[in-house]
């Protein structure tokens, strides 16, 4: 399941034909000028907060409600970003619906996953001709690589709540990182499945052309012809592109989505084509919704923030309409465009503005000092191409700045290819900016069905999660411990004298350092002893830091981020001191813990929690 900020979808493969990836069947609804296999990430709840619909269905139903009714319904979109932007995310974090009411984020995510589960199982049952049982499915949910552990755990909790998988069987769900999934798929690309921006040829026997967009247009045409079939064959060989890659070659995957831009640096290990991460995942909230916010700011500048705020709450469905109209024009923006882009203003916008201000929309446009947006007598906003490009600028500037900084890192030298994936990668403005920045240092490759790259890669990852052998830890993790106090080394304020022994408190015991390489399955071992024999549970606070090293848990930049719980009930033994050996795994997409009672060899229930505060 690719659960995106702006759009979502699913794909699947049967384990007995792993090279056949099926993308989900066509959804009802759809937008003019936006052809893709995914559905908008929008959800509608009834006034009594029950799930009503998802995707186009939710949008259309909400749109057709009478305004007096619609203000009681809860409509949510672009809510995934809340998991990225909330500093102390918890199970109780809330999000706002379009009518301003608050709902629990966990419920919304669980409703969405339950919806996908139902759709996918229905399709699998139709495919196989009999009721398909959920226990025969391994689920993969994609998340941005730059997400911190609480957000990943939140997704897992939502999956438990939605009954996608049960807590008793956690390995039935894998969390996949979006750019990693894309990377796995890109390794398999054949030359006819992509556009090479450097040579300006799409590899389809079409003639090259000076215009960046033309390759994409042909690619889209090809994609449209292929779209009739929803099954993609991934050849078992490593794609032709890789015939050019030698052992140890490096490439970057830049996943540009609706909410975030995520960059991963991989090195290929031949002959198996295993991947090794060379630098910790980086990026930020620079997705395409940044362009929507700029459009909203422009509207506030012309019509006044007070009016826009009121309009969104009083006419929420018309606001959604306006943003849909903007979306299709946003996709028409291009570097060489000379003719203006027209955006339909909903009638209720024009009408409500007159009521609100006492003068007309065209009056507002005339007296605002925004000169590149005009009023057309047909009831449209006419934006000059420059005006549209200005809306893209802040977001694209962020992306380019980030890419520039990444390429200056010593680990990121000699990059052979840059893969542009994700829905925002279709933007020719973004493509051109990346080309100008790289100046031919790397070849820029864009897979044809760029919005589905992650989905297909996530299926491949679910079939073989061990393909990524080495990752880099995004943060430094550790716990606070007592060490013997050493004069001159330890600060006097950390001295603690207990039973005549001098201890230094708050020492940061590092499990793993930020940007350290960790192999898949590599374990960090520590032993802990219960303070008193009767103790039932050991609770250990886990601390993290962006810095590569920390001496004390009290240092600036070090924060408590989770708890390690060891359930030692029922392990009482005659041994004088019970030693619990804890094993933590950091080389996977999620951090995991297990533990053993050394004297009895029995497994102790261990869990790491990043969500409860």
Coordinates of C-alpha atoms in Angstrom, one line a residue:
X1 CA 0.0 0.0 0.0
X2 CA 1.4 3.4 -1.0
X3 CA -0.3 5.6 1.4
X4 CA 0.6 9.0 0.0
X5 CA 0.1 12.6 1.1
X6 CA -1.9 13.5 -2.0
X7 CA -2.7 10.1 -3.6
X8 CA -2.7 6.5 -2.6
X9 CA -2.9 3.1 -4.2
X10 CA -1.9 -0.6 -3.9
X11 CA -0.2 -3.2 -6.0
X12 CA 0.4 -6.9 -5.4
X13 CA 2.1 -10.0 -6.7
X14 CA 1.5 -13.7 -6.0
X15 CA 4.6 -15.4 -4.5
X16 CA 4.5 -18.1 -7.2
X17 CA 4.8 -15.5 -10.0
X18 CA 7.0 -12.9 -8.3
X19 CA 7.9 -11.2 -11.6
X20 CA 4.3 -10.2 -12.2
X21 CA 3.3 -7.1 -10.4
X22 CA -0.4 -6.2 -10.7
X23 CA -1.4 -2.6 -9.9
X24 CA -4.9 -2.0 -8.5
X25 CA -7.9 -1.9 -10.7
X26 CA -9.3 1.4 -12.0
X27 CA -11.2 3.5 -9.5
X28 CA -14.5 5.2 -10.1
X29 CA -14.2 8.9 -10.7
X30 CA -11.1 10.6 -11.8
X31 CA -9.9 14.1 -12.8
X32 CA -9.6 15.8 -16.1
X33 CA -5.9 16.2 -17.0
X34 CA -4.8 13.9 -14.2
X35 CA -4.4 10.3 -15.3
X36 CA -3.0 8.0 -12.8
X37 CA -3.7 4.7 -11.2
X38 CA -3.9 6.1 -7.7
X39 CA -6.8 7.7 -5.9
X40 CA -6.7 10.9 -3.9
X41 CA -5.9 10.4 -0.2
X42 CA -9.2 11.9 0.9
X43 CA -11.6 10.5 3.5
X44 CA -15.1 11.3 4.5
X45 CA -16.8 10.6 7.8
X46 CA -20.5 10.9 8.5
X47 CA -21.7 13.6 11.1
X48 CA -21.5 10.9 13.8
X49 CA -17.9 10.1 12.8
X50 CA -18.4 6.8 11.1
X51 CA -16.4 5.9 8.0
X52 CA -18.3 6.8 4.8
X53 CA -16.0 6.8 1.8
X54 CA -12.4 7.2 0.5
X55 CA -10.8 8.7 -2.6
X56 CA -12.8 10.1 -5.5
X57 CA -16.0 8.7 -4.0
X58 CA -15.4 10.7 -0.8
X59 CA -14.6 13.9 -2.7
X60 CA -17.6 13.6 -5.1
X61 CA -20.1 12.8 -2.3
X62 CA -18.9 15.6 -0.1
X63 CA -19.1 17.9 -3.1
X64 CA -22.7 17.0 -3.8
X65 CA -23.9 17.6 -0.3
X66 CA -26.0 20.7 0.4
X67 CA -23.8 23.3 2.2
X68 CA -26.1 23.3 5.2
X69 CA -25.4 19.5 5.5
X70 CA -21.8 19.4 4.4
X71 CA -20.6 21.5 7.4
X72 CA -21.6 18.6 9.7
X73 CA -19.7 16.0 7.7
X74 CA -15.9 15.4 8.3
X75 CA -13.8 15.6 5.2
X76 CA -10.0 15.1 5.5
X77 CA -7.2 15.5 3.0
X78 CA -3.4 15.9 3.0
X79 CA -3.4 14.6 6.6
X80 CA -0.4 12.3 6.3
X81 CA 2.0 15.3 6.7
X82 CA 0.7 15.6 10.3
X83 CA 2.8 12.6 11.2
X84 CA 5.9 14.3 9.9
X85 CA 5.4 17.7 11.4
X86 CA 4.1 16.8 14.9
X87 CA 7.1 17.0 17.2
X88 CA 5.8 14.8 20.0
X89 CA 3.5 12.4 18.1
X90 CA 1.4 10.1 20.2
X91 CA -1.6 7.7 19.9
X92 CA -3.8 10.7 20.8
X93 CA -2.6 13.2 18.2
X94 CA -5.5 14.9 16.5
X95 CA -6.0 16.4 13.0
X96 CA -8.5 18.9 11.7
X97 CA -11.3 18.1 9.2
X98 CA -12.3 20.7 6.5
X99 CA -15.1 22.0 8.8
X100 CA -12.6 22.8 11.5
X101 CA -13.6 19.9 13.8
X102 CA -10.9 17.7 15.3
X103 CA -10.6 13.9 15.0
X104 CA -8.0 11.4 16.3
X105 CA -5.4 10.8 13.6
X106 CA -5.1 7.1 14.6
X107 CA -8.8 6.6 13.7
X108 CA -8.4 8.3 10.3
X109 CA -5.3 6.2 9.3
X110 CA -7.0 3.0 10.5
X111 CA -10.1 3.8 8.5
X112 CA -7.9 4.3 5.4
X113 CA -6.0 1.1 5.9
X114 CA -9.2 -0.9 6.5
X115 CA -10.6 0.5 3.2
X116 CA -7.5 -0.6 1.3
X117 CA -7.6 -4.0 3.0
X118 CA -11.2 -4.5 1.9
X119 CA -10.6 -3.3 -1.7
X120 CA -7.4 -5.4 -2.1
X121 CA -9.0 -8.6 -0.6
X122 CA -12.0 -8.1 -2.9
X123 CA -9.8 -7.9 -5.9
X124 CA -7.7 -10.9 -4.9
X125 CA -10.9 -12.9 -4.3
X126 CA -12.1 -12.0 -7.8
X127 CA -8.7 -12.9 -9.3
X128 CA -8.5 -16.3 -7.6
X129 CA -12.2 -17.1 -7.8
X130 CA -12.5 -17.9 -4.1
X131 CA -12.6 -16.0 -0.8
X132 CA -9.1 -14.8 -0.2
X133 CA -8.0 -15.0 3.4
X134 CA -6.1 -12.1 4.9
X135 CA -3.8 -14.5 6.7
X136 CA -2.3 -15.4 3.3
X137 CA -1.2 -11.8 2.6
X138 CA 2.0 -10.1 3.6
X139 CA 1.2 -6.4 3.7
X140 CA 3.8 -3.7 3.0
X141 CA 3.1 0.0 3.8
X142 CA 5.4 2.7 2.4
X143 CA 6.6 5.7 4.5
X144 CA 9.1 8.4 3.8
X145 CA 12.7 7.4 4.7
X146 CA 13.1 10.7 6.6
X147 CA 10.3 9.8 9.0
X148 CA 11.4 9.2 12.6
X149 CA 10.5 6.1 14.5
X150 CA 7.4 7.5 16.2
X151 CA 5.7 8.1 12.8
X152 CA 6.7 4.6 11.6
X153 CA 5.3 3.0 14.8
X154 CA 2.2 5.1 14.4
X155 CA 1.6 3.5 11.0
X156 CA 2.0 0.1 12.5
X157 CA -0.4 0.9 15.4
X158 CA -3.0 2.1 12.8
X159 CA -2.5 -1.2 10.9
X160 CA -3.2 -3.1 14.2
X161 CA -6.3 -1.0 14.8
X162 CA -7.6 -1.5 11.3
X163 CA -7.1 -5.3 11.6
X164 CA -4.8 -5.3 8.6
X165 CA -2.6 -7.5 10.8
X166 CA -2.8 -8.5 14.4
X167 CA -0.4 -7.5 17.2
X168 CA 0.3 -11.3 17.7
X169 CA 1.7 -11.5 14.2
X170 CA 3.7 -8.4 13.6
X171 CA 5.9 -9.8 10.9
X172 CA 2.8 -10.0 8.6
X173 CA 3.4 -6.2 8.1
X174 CA 6.6 -4.7 6.7
X175 CA 7.2 -1.0 6.8
X176 CA 9.0 0.0 3.5
X177 CA 10.9 3.2 2.9
X178 CA 9.6 5.0 -0.2
X179 CA 13.0 5.9 -1.9
X180 CA 14.3 2.4 -1.1
X181 CA 11.3 0.8 -2.8
X182 CA 11.9 3.1 -5.8
X183 CA 15.6 2.1 -5.8
X184 CA 14.8 -1.6 -5.9
X185 CA 12.4 -1.1 -8.8
X186 CA 14.8 1.2 -10.7
X187 CA 17.5 -1.5 -10.7
X188 CA 15.1 -3.6 -12.9
X189 CA 14.4 -0.9 -15.5
X190 CA 14.6 -1.7 -19.1
X191 CA 15.7 1.1 -21.4
X192 CA 12.2 1.5 -22.9
X193 CA 10.7 2.1 -19.5
X194 CA 12.4 5.4 -18.8
X195 CA 13.4 8.8 -20.1
X196 CA 17.0 9.8 -19.9
X197 CA 17.0 13.6 -19.5
X198 CA 20.7 14.0 -20.4
X199 CA 20.5 12.6 -23.9
X200 CA 16.9 13.9 -24.4
X201 CA 15.9 10.7 -25.9
X202 CA 13.1 8.6 -24.7
X203 CA 14.2 5.1 -25.5
X204 CA 11.3 4.4 -27.8
X205 CA 12.7 5.1 -31.2
X206 CA 11.2 8.6 -31.1
X207 CA 13.5 11.4 -32.3
X208 CA 15.1 13.5 -29.6
X209 CA 14.0 17.0 -29.3
X210 CA 15.4 20.1 -27.5
X211 CA 12.4 20.5 -25.3
X212 CA 12.5 18.7 -21.9
X213 CA 8.8 18.1 -21.9
X214 CA 8.6 16.3 -25.2
X215 CA 10.2 13.2 -23.8
X216 CA 7.8 13.1 -21.0
X217 CA 4.8 13.6 -23.4
X218 CA 5.9 10.6 -25.4
X219 CA 6.5 8.7 -22.3
X220 CA 3.0 9.5 -21.0
X221 CA 1.5 8.4 -24.3
X222 CA 3.4 5.1 -24.0
X223 CA 2.3 4.8 -20.4
X224 CA -1.3 5.4 -21.5
X225 CA -1.1 2.6 -24.0
X226 CA 0.3 0.3 -21.4
X227 CA -2.2 1.4 -18.9
X228 CA -4.8 -0.8 -20.4
X229 CA -2.8 -3.7 -18.9
X230 CA -2.3 -3.4 -15.2
X231 CA 0.3 -6.1 -15.0
X232 CA 4.0 -5.2 -15.1
X233 CA 6.5 -7.8 -15.9
X234 CA 9.7 -7.3 -14.0
X235 CA 12.4 -9.3 -15.7
X236 CA 14.5 -11.3 -13.3
X237 CA 17.6 -10.1 -14.9
X238 CA 18.9 -6.8 -13.7
X239 CA 17.7 -4.2 -16.2
X240 CA 19.8 -3.0 -19.1
X241 CA 20.6 0.2 -17.3
X242 CA 22.6 -1.9 -14.9
X243 CA 24.6 -3.4 -17.7
X244 CA 26.3 -0.1 -17.5
X245 CA 26.8 -0.2 -13.8
X246 CA 29.9 -1.8 -12.4
X247 CA 30.6 -3.2 -8.9
X248 CA 30.5 -0.4 -6.4
X249 CA 28.8 2.2 -8.6
X250 CA 26.7 4.8 -6.7
X251 CA 23.4 6.4 -7.5
X252 CA 20.9 8.7 -5.8
X253 CA 17.1 8.2 -5.7
X254 CA 15.2 11.4 -5.3
X255 CA 11.6 10.7 -4.3
X256 CA 9.5 13.8 -4.8
X257 CA 6.0 13.3 -3.5
X258 CA 3.0 15.4 -2.4
X259 CA 4.3 16.0 1.1
X260 CA 8.0 15.2 1.3
X261 CA 11.1 15.0 -0.8
X262 CA 13.3 12.1 0.3
X263 CA 16.8 11.3 -0.9
X264 CA 18.6 8.0 -0.6
X265 CA 22.2 7.2 -1.8
X266 CA 22.8 3.6 -2.8
X267 CA 25.7 1.6 -3.9
X268 CA 25.2 -1.6 -6.0
X269 CA 26.9 -4.9 -5.1
X270 CA 27.2 -7.2 -8.0
X271 CA 26.4 -9.9 -9.1
X272 CA 23.3 -10.3 -6.9
X273 CA 22.4 -6.6 -7.2
X274 CA 22.2 -6.1 -3.4
X275 CA 22.1 -2.5 -2.2
X276 CA 24.1 -0.7 0.4
X277 CA 23.1 2.8 1.8
X278 CA 26.0 5.2 1.7
X279 CA 24.6 8.2 3.5
X280 CA 21.7 8.6 6.0
X281 CA 18.3 9.4 4.4
X282 CA 17.8 13.1 4.0
X283 CA 15.2 15.5 2.6
X284 CA 12.3 17.5 4.1
X285 CA 8.7 18.7 3.7
X286 CA 9.3 20.0 0.2
X287 CA 6.6 18.1 -1.6
X288 CA 4.2 19.5 -4.2
X289 CA 1.6 20.6 -1.7
X290 CA 4.0 23.5 -1.1
X291 CA 2.9 24.8 -4.4
X292 CA -0.8 24.6 -3.3
X293 CA 0.1 26.7 -0.2
X294 CA 1.7 29.3 -2.3
X295 CA -1.5 29.5 -4.4
X296 CA -3.5 29.9 -1.2
X297 CA -1.1 32.7 -0.1
X298 CA -1.6 34.4 -3.5
X299 CA -5.4 34.2 -3.0
X300 CA -5.1 35.7 0.5
X301 CA -3.0 38.5 -1.0
X302 CA -5.7 39.3 -3.6
X303 CA -8.9 38.7 -1.6
X304 CA -7.7 39.0 2.0
X305 CA -6.8 36.4 4.5
X306 CA -10.0 37.1 6.5
X307 CA -12.1 36.2 3.5
X308 CA -10.2 33.0 2.5
X309 CA -10.3 31.7 6.1
X310 CA -14.1 32.3 6.3
X311 CA -14.7 30.9 2.8
X312 CA -12.8 27.6 3.6
X313 CA -15.0 27.1 6.7
X314 CA -18.4 28.3 5.3
X315 CA -18.0 26.8 1.8
X316 CA -15.7 23.9 2.3
X317 CA -16.8 21.9 -0.8
X318 CA -16.3 24.9 -3.1
X319 CA -12.8 25.4 -1.6
X320 CA -12.0 21.8 -2.5
X321 CA -13.4 22.5 -6.0
X322 CA -11.1 25.5 -6.4
X323 CA -8.1 23.4 -5.4
X324 CA -9.0 20.7 -7.9
X325 CA -9.2 23.3 -10.6
X326 CA -5.8 24.6 -9.5
X327 CA -4.3 21.1 -9.5
X328 CA -5.0 20.5 -13.2
X329 CA -3.4 23.8 -14.2
X330 CA -0.5 23.2 -11.9
X331 CA 0.3 20.1 -14.0
X332 CA 0.2 22.2 -17.1
X333 CA 3.0 24.5 -15.9
X334 CA 6.2 24.2 -18.0
X335 CA 9.4 26.2 -18.3
X336 CA 8.8 27.3 -21.9
X337 CA 5.1 28.0 -21.6
X338 CA 4.0 31.4 -23.0
X339 CA 0.2 31.3 -22.9
X340 CA -1.7 32.1 -19.6
X341 CA -3.2 29.4 -17.4
X342 CA -6.9 29.8 -16.6
X343 CA -8.4 28.7 -13.3
X344 CA -12.2 28.5 -12.9
X345 CA -13.4 30.2 -9.8
X346 CA -16.5 28.4 -8.4
X347 CA -19.7 30.5 -8.6
X348 CA -20.1 30.4 -4.8
X349 CA -16.6 32.0 -4.5
X350 CA -17.7 34.9 -6.6
X351 CA -21.0 35.1 -4.9
X352 CA -19.7 34.8 -1.3
X353 CA -17.0 37.4 -2.0
X354 CA -19.6 39.9 -3.1
X355 CA -21.6 39.3 0.1
X356 CA -18.5 39.4 2.3
X357 CA -16.8 42.5 0.8
X358 CA -19.6 44.4 -0.9
X359 CA -17.7 44.6 -4.2
X360 CA -16.9 42.2 -7.0
X361 CA -14.0 39.7 -7.5
X362 CA -12.7 41.7 -10.6
X363 CA -12.7 44.8 -8.5
X364 CA -10.5 43.0 -6.0
X365 CA -8.1 41.9 -8.7
X366 CA -7.9 45.4 -10.2
X367 CA -7.1 47.0 -6.9
X368 CA -4.7 44.3 -5.6
X369 CA -1.1 44.9 -6.6
X370 CA -0.7 41.4 -8.0
X371 CA -0.2 42.3 -11.7
X372 CA 0.4 38.9 -13.2
X373 CA -3.1 37.6 -12.3
X374 CA -6.0 39.0 -14.3
X375 CA -9.7 38.5 -14.3
X376 CA -11.2 37.0 -17.5
X377 CA -14.8 37.9 -18.3
X378 CA -15.5 34.2 -18.5
X379 CA -15.3 33.9 -14.7
X380 CA -11.7 32.7 -14.5
X381 CA -8.4 33.8 -12.9
X382 CA -5.9 34.2 -15.7
X383 CA -2.4 33.5 -14.5
X384 CA 0.7 34.4 -16.6
X385 CA 3.1 31.5 -16.9
X386 CA 5.6 33.6 -14.7
X387 CA 3.0 33.8 -12.0
X388 CA 2.6 30.0 -12.0
X389 CA 6.3 29.5 -12.0
X390 CA 6.6 31.8 -9.0
X391 CA 4.3 29.5 -7.0
X392 CA 6.7 26.6 -7.7
X393 CA 9.8 28.6 -6.8
X394 CA 10.0 28.3 -3.0
X395 CA 9.4 24.6 -3.0
X396 CA 11.8 23.9 -5.9
X397 CA 14.5 26.2 -4.3
X398 CA 14.3 24.1 -1.1
X399 CA 14.7 20.9 -3.1
X400 CA 17.7 22.3 -5.1
X401 CA 19.4 23.6 -2.0
X402 CA 19.0 20.3 -0.3
X403 CA 20.3 18.4 -3.4
X404 CA 23.3 20.8 -3.6
X405 CA 24.2 20.2 0.0
X406 CA 23.9 16.4 -0.4
X407 CA 26.2 16.4 -3.4
X408 CA 28.8 18.3 -1.4
X409 CA 29.1 15.4 1.1
X410 CA 32.2 13.3 0.6
X411 CA 30.2 10.0 0.7
X412 CA 28.1 11.4 -2.2
X413 CA 30.8 11.8 -4.9
X414 CA 30.9 10.0 -8.3
X415 CA 27.2 9.6 -8.6
X416 CA 26.4 7.8 -11.9
X417 CA 22.6 8.2 -12.0
X418 CA 20.0 10.3 -10.3
X419 CA 16.6 8.7 -10.4
X420 CA 13.7 11.1 -10.2
X421 CA 10.6 9.3 -8.9
X422 CA 7.3 10.2 -7.2
X423 CA 4.4 12.2 -8.6
X424 CA 6.1 15.6 -8.3
X425 CA 8.9 14.2 -10.5
X426 CA 6.5 14.6 -13.5
X427 CA 6.9 18.4 -13.2
X428 CA 9.1 19.7 -16.0
X429 CA 9.9 22.8 -13.9
X430 CA 11.4 20.5 -11.3
X431 CA 13.2 18.4 -13.9
X432 CA 14.7 21.5 -15.5
X433 CA 15.9 22.9 -12.1
X434 CA 17.6 19.5 -11.3
X435 CA 19.2 19.5 -14.7
X436 CA 20.6 23.0 -14.2
X437 CA 21.9 22.2 -10.8
X438 CA 23.7 18.9 -11.8
X439 CA 25.3 20.4 -14.9
X440 CA 25.8 16.9 -16.4
X441 CA 27.6 15.5 -13.3
X442 CA 25.1 12.5 -13.2
X443 CA 22.6 11.1 -15.6
X444 CA 19.1 11.9 -14.7
X445 CA 16.7 9.0 -15.2
X446 CA 12.9 9.2 -14.9
X447 CA 10.9 6.0 -15.0
X448 CA 7.9 6.2 -17.3
X449 CA 5.1 5.5 -14.8
X450 CA 6.9 7.7 -12.3
X451 CA 3.9 7.8 -9.8
X452 CA 3.8 4.0 -9.6
X453 CA 7.5 3.4 -9.2
X454 CA 7.3 3.2 -5.4
X455 CA 4.3 1.0 -5.4
X456 CA 6.0 -1.6 -7.7
X457 CA 9.2 -1.4 -5.8
X458 CA 7.4 -1.9 -2.5
X459 CA 6.0 -5.2 -3.9
X460 CA 9.5 -6.3 -4.8
X461 CA 10.7 -5.4 -1.3
X462 CA 7.9 -7.4 0.3
X463 CA 9.0 -10.4 -1.8
X464 CA 12.6 -10.0 -0.7
X465 CA 13.2 -7.6 2.2
X466 CA 16.9 -8.7 2.4
X467 CA 17.9 -7.0 -0.8
X468 CA 19.1 -3.9 1.1
X469 CA 22.0 -5.3 3.1
X470 CA 23.4 -2.2 4.8
X471 CA 21.6 0.9 6.0
X472 CA 22.8 4.1 7.8
X473 CA 21.3 5.0 11.2
X474 CA 19.5 8.4 10.9
X475 CA 20.1 9.2 14.6
X476 CA 22.4 8.3 17.5
X477 CA 20.5 6.1 20.0
X478 CA 21.5 5.0 23.5
X479 CA 20.6 4.9 27.2
X480 CA 21.7 6.6 30.4
X481 CA 24.0 4.5 32.6
X482 CA 26.1 4.8 35.8
X483 CA 29.9 4.5 35.3
X484 CA 32.6 4.4 37.9
X485 CA 33.5 8.0 38.7
X486 CA 37.0 9.0 37.3
X487 CA 38.5 12.2 38.8
X488 CA 39.4 14.7 36.2
X489 CA 37.4 12.9 33.5
X490 CA 33.9 13.2 34.9
X491 CA 32.2 16.5 35.9
X492 CA 31.8 16.8 39.8
X493 CA 28.1 17.6 39.5
X494 CA 27.5 14.1 38.1
X495 CA 29.1 12.4 41.2
X496 CA 26.8 10.0 43.1
X497 CA 28.1 8.0 46.2
X498 CA 26.2 4.8 46.9
X499 CA 27.3 2.3 49.5
X500 CA 30.7 3.9 49.5
X501 CA 31.2 3.5 45.7
X502 CA 31.7 6.7 43.6
X503 CA 29.5 6.7 40.5
X504 CA 29.1 9.1 37.6
X505 CA 25.4 9.5 36.6
X506 CA 23.7 10.2 33.2
X507 CA 26.5 8.7 31.1
X508 CA 25.2 8.2 27.5
X509 CA 25.8 4.6 26.5
X510 CA 25.7 4.6 22.7
X511 CA 23.9 1.8 21.0
X512 CA 24.5 3.2 17.5
X513 CA 25.7 6.5 16.1
X514 CA 24.0 8.7 13.5
X515 CA 25.2 7.8 10.0
X516 CA 26.8 4.7 11.2
X517 CA 26.6 1.7 8.8
X518 CA 24.5 -1.2 10.1
X519 CA 24.2 -4.5 8.3
X520 CA 20.8 -6.2 8.1
X521 CA 20.4 -8.5 11.2
X522 CA 23.3 -6.9 13.1
X523 CA 22.6 -6.8 16.8
X524 CA 23.5 -4.4 19.6
X525 CA 23.9 -6.5 22.8
X526 CA 23.5 -5.2 26.4
X527 CA 22.9 -6.9 29.7
X528 CA 20.5 -5.5 32.4
X529 CA 19.9 -6.8 35.9
X530 CA 16.6 -6.1 37.8
X531 CA 17.3 -3.8 40.8
X532 CA 15.5 -6.2 43.2
X533 CA 14.6 -9.9 42.8
X534 CA 10.9 -9.4 43.0
X535 CA 10.8 -6.9 40.1
X536 CA 8.3 -7.7 37.3
X537 CA 9.2 -5.2 34.6
X538 CA 12.4 -3.4 33.7
X539 CA 11.8 0.0 32.0
X540 CA 14.7 1.7 30.4
X541 CA 14.5 5.1 28.8
X542 CA 16.0 5.4 25.3
X543 CA 17.6 8.7 24.2
X544 CA 18.5 9.9 20.8
X545 CA 20.5 12.8 19.2
X546 CA 21.2 14.1 15.7
X547 CA 24.9 14.5 16.7
X548 CA 27.2 11.6 16.1
X549 CA 28.4 11.4 19.7
X550 CA 27.1 12.3 23.1
X551 CA 28.8 12.0 26.5
X552 CA 25.8 12.5 28.8
X553 CA 22.0 12.2 28.4
X554 CA 21.7 15.7 29.9
X555 CA 23.6 17.4 26.9
X556 CA 21.8 19.8 24.7
X557 CA 20.4 18.0 21.6
X558 CA 19.9 14.7 23.4
X559 CA 16.3 13.9 24.0
X560 CA 14.3 11.0 25.5
X561 CA 12.6 9.4 22.5
X562 CA 11.4 6.0 23.7
X563 CA 11.2 3.2 26.3
X564 CA 12.6 -0.3 26.3
X565 CA 10.4 -2.6 28.4
X566 CA 11.5 -6.0 29.5
X567 CA 8.8 -8.2 31.1
X568 CA 10.8 -10.3 33.6
X569 CA 7.8 -11.7 35.5
X570 CA 7.9 -15.4 35.9
X571 CA 11.7 -15.5 35.4
X572 CA 12.6 -15.7 39.1
X573 CA 15.3 -18.2 39.5
X574 CA 17.6 -19.4 42.2
X575 CA 20.6 -17.6 40.6
X576 CA 21.9 -14.8 42.9
X577 CA 21.7 -12.2 40.2
X578 CA 19.4 -12.3 37.2
X579 CA 21.0 -11.1 34.0
X580 CA 18.8 -10.2 31.1
X581 CA 20.6 -10.0 27.8
X582 CA 18.9 -7.6 25.4
X583 CA 19.4 -7.6 21.6
X584 CA 18.5 -4.6 19.6
X585 CA 18.3 -4.5 15.8
X586 CA 18.9 -1.2 14.0
X587 CA 19.6 -2.4 10.4
X588 CA 16.0 -2.8 9.4
X589 CA 13.4 -0.2 8.5
X590 CA 12.1 -0.3 12.1
X591 CA 14.0 -0.7 15.4
X592 CA 13.3 -4.0 17.2
X593 CA 14.3 -5.6 20.5
X594 CA 14.4 -9.0 21.9
X595 CA 15.8 -10.4 25.2
X596 CA 16.9 -13.6 27.0
X597 CA 17.2 -14.5 30.6
X598 CA 20.9 -15.7 30.7
X599 CA 20.6 -18.1 33.7
X600 CA 17.6 -20.0 32.2
X601 CA 18.0 -19.3 28.5
X602 CA 14.3 -18.4 28.3
X603 CA 13.0 -15.6 26.1
X604 CA 11.9 -12.5 27.8
X605 CA 9.2 -10.4 26.3
X606 CA 10.8 -7.1 25.1
X607 CA 9.4 -4.1 23.3
X608 CA 10.6 -0.7 22.3
X609 CA 8.0 2.1 22.3
X610 CA 8.5 5.5 20.7
X611 CA 4.9 6.8 21.0
X612 CA 4.0 7.0 24.7
X613 CA 5.2 10.0 26.5

